[in-house]
mmCIF file of C-alpha atoms in Angstrom:
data_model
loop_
_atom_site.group_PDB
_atom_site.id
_atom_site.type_symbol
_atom_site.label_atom_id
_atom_site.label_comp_id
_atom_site.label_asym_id
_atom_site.label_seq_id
_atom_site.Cartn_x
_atom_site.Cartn_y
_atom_site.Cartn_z
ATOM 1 C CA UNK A 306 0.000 0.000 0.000
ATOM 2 C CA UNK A 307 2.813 2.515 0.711
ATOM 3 C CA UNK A 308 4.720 1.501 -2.678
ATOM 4 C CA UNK A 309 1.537 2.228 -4.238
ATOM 5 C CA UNK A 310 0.855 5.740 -2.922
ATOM 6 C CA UNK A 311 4.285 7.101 -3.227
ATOM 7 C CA UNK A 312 3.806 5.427 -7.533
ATOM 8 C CA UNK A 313 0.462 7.486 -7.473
ATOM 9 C CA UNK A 314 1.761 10.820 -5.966
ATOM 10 C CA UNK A 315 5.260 11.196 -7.147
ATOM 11 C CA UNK A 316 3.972 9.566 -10.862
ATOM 12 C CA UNK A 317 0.635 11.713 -11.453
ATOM 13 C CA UNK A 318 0.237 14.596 -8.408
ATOM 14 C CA UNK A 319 3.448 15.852 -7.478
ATOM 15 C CA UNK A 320 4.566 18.887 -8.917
ATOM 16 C CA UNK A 321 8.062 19.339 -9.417
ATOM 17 C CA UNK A 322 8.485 22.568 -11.315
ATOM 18 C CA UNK A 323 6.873 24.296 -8.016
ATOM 19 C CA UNK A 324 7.647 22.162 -5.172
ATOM 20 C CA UNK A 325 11.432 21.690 -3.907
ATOM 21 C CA UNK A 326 11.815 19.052 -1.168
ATOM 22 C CA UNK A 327 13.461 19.520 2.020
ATOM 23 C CA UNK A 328 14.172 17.044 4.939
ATOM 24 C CA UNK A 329 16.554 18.569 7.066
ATOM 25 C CA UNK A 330 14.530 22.273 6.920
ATOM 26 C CA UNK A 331 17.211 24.000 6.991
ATOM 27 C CA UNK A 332 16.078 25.436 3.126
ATOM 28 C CA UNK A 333 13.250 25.829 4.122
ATOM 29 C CA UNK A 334 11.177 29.790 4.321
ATOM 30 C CA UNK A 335 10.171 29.119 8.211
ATOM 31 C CA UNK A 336 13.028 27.082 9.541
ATOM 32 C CA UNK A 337 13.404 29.727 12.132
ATOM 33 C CA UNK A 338 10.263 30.028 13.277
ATOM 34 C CA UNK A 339 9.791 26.038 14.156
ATOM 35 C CA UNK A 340 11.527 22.970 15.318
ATOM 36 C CA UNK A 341 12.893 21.190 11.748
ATOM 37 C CA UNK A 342 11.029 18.259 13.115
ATOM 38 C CA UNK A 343 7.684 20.389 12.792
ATOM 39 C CA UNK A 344 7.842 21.302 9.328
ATOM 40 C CA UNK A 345 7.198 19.385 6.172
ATOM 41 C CA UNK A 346 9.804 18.191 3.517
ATOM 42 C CA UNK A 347 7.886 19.948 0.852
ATOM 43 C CA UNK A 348 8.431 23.863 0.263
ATOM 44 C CA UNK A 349 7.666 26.108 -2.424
ATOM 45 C CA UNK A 350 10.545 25.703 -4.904
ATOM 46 C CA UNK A 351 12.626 28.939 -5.315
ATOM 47 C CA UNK A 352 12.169 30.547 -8.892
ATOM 48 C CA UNK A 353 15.117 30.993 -11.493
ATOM 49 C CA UNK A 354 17.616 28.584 -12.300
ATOM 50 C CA UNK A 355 21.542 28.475 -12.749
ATOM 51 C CA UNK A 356 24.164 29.385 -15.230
ATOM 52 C CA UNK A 357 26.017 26.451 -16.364
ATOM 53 C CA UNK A 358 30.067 27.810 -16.194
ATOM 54 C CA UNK A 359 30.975 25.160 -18.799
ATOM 55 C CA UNK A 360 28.580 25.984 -21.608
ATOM 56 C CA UNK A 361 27.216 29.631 -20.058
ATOM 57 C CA UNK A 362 23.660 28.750 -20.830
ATOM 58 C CA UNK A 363 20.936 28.874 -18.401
ATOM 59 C CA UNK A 364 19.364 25.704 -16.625
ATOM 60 C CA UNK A 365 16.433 24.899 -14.782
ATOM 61 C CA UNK A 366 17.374 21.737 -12.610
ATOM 62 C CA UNK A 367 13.474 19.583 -13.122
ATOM 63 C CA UNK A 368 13.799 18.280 -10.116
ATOM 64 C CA UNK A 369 14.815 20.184 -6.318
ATOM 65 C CA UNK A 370 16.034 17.583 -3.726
ATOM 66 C CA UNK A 371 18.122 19.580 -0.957
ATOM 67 C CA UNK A 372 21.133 17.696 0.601
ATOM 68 C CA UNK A 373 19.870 17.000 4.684
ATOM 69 C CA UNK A 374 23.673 16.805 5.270
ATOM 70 C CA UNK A 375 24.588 19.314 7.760
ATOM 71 C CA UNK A 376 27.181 21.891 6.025
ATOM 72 C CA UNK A 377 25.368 21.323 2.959
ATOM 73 C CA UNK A 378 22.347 23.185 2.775
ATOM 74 C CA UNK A 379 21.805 24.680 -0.281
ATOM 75 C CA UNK A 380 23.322 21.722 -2.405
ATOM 76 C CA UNK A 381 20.634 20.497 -4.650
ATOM 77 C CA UNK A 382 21.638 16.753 -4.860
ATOM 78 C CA UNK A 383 19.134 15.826 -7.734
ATOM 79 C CA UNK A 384 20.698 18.425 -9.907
ATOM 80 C CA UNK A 385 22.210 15.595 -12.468
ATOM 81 C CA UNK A 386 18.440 13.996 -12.813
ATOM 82 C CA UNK A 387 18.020 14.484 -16.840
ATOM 83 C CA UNK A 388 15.208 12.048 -17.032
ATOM 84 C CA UNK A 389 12.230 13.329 -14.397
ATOM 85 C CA UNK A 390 9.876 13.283 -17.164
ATOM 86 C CA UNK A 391 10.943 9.452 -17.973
ATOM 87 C CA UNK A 392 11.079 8.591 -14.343
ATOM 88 C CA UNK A 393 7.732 10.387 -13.028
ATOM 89 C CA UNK A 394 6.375 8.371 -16.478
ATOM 90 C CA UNK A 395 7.225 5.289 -15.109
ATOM 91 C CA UNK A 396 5.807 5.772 -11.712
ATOM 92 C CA UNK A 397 2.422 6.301 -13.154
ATOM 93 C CA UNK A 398 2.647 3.251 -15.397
ATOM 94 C CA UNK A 399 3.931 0.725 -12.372
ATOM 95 C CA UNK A 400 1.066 2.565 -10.459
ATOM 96 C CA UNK A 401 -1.740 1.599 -12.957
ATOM 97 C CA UNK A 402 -0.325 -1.860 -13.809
ATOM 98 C CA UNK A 403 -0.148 -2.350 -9.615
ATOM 99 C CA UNK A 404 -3.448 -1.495 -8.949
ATOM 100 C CA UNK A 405 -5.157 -2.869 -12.470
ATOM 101 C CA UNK A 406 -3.063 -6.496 -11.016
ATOM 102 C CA UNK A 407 -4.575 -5.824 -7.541
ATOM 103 C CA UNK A 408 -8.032 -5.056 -8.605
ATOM 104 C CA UNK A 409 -7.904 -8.401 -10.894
ATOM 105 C CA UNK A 410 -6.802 -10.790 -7.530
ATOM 106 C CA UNK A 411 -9.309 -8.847 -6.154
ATOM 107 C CA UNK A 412 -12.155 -9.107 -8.195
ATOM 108 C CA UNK A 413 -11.219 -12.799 -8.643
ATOM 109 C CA UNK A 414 -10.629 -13.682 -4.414
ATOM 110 C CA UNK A 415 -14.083 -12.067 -4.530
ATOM 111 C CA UNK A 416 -16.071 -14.022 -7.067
ATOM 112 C CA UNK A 417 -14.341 -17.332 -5.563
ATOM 113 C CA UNK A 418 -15.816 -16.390 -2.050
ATOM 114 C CA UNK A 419 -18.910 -15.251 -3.200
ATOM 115 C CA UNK A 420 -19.628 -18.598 -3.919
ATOM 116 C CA UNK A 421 -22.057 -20.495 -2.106
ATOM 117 C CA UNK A 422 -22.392 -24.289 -0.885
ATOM 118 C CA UNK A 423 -25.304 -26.313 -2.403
ATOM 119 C CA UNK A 424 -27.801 -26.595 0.395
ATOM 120 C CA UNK A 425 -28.291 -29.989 -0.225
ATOM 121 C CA UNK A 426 -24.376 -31.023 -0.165
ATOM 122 C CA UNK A 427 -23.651 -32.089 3.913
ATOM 123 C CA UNK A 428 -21.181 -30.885 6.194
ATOM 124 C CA UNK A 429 -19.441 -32.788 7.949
ATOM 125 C CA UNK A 430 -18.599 -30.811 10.992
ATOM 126 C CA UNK A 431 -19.308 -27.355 12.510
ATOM 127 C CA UNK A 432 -15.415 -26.394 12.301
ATOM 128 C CA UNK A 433 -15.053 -27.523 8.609
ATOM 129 C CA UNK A 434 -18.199 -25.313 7.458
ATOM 130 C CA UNK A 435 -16.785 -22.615 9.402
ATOM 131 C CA UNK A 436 -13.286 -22.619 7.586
ATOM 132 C CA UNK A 437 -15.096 -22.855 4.380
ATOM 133 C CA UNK A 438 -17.532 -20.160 4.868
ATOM 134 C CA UNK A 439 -14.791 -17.461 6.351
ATOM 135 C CA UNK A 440 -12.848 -16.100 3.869
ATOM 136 C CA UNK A 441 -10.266 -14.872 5.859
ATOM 137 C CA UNK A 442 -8.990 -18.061 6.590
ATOM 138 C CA UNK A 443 -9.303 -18.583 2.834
ATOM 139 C CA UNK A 444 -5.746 -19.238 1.081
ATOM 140 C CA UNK A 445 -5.571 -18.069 -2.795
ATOM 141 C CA UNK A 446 -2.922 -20.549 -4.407
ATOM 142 C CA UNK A 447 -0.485 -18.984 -7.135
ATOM 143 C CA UNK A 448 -1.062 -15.339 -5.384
ATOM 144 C CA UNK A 449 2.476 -13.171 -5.499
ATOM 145 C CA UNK A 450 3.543 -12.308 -1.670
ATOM 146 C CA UNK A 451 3.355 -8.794 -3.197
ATOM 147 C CA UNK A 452 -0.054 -8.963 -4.474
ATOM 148 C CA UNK A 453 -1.398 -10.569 -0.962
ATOM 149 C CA UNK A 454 0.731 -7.872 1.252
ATOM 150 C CA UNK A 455 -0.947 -5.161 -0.954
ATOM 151 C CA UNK A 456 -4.392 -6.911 -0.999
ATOM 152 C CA UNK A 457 -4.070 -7.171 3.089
ATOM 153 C CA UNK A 458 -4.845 -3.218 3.262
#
């Protein structure tokens, strides 16, 4: 479930011409004002960009990650990431083919629980109709330990 919602937000919601983030808090506008513990690793992301001294033309890094190394602040260590685009690309798509995959088990774990004993086939004991009628004591044979952690949730 956690892989899952850091696929959806970094792959589809997060915003990375706007948003810088921060750990430490020591970049960050109010890290005077409150404990670094109190404030959140996501600030608004400074505007402008750098000149590069090797070619003199101006960049905008696509992604802000500050370094939480003490000594450091300031040091954007995502500045090399040339491929955000590609990378927050792929998050979406392992995001949809996760949850499309977990849906399916689900959808599936459903329909095999959903169904119902004849009323005219016997039980043999109390216990055994019990195991048979609870699903969580149900086991799903060829089921990923992924797919069951995530379907657990």
């Amino acid at each position: 479930k956690l892989l899952m919602h850091f696929l959806l937000f970094y792959g589809q919601y997060f915003d990375s011409q706007s948003t810088a983030i921060d750990v430490g808090g020591a970049n960050h506008p109010e890290y005077n004002r409150y404990t670094h513990y109190q404030l959140p690793p996501f600030m608004p992301r400074r505007p402008g960009g750098t000149i590069d001294p090797v070619t003199g033309m101006f960049t905008v890094d696509p992604i802000v990650v500050y370094d939480p190394l003490e000594g450091a602040e300031g040091n954007n260590v995502a500045r090399s990431c040339f491929a955000w685009g590609s990378i927050r690309w792929v998050f979406a798509q392992c995001y949809m083919t996760l949850s499309s995959a977990v849906e399916r088990s689900g959808s599936s774990r459903s329909r095999t629980t959903s169904r119902s004993r004849p009323a005219d086939e016997p039980s043999t004991s109390r216990n055994a109709d019990k195991a048979v009628d609870d699903p969580s004591q149900e086991t799903v044979e060829g089921m990923s330990p992924i797919l069951e952690l995530l379907l657990s949730f």
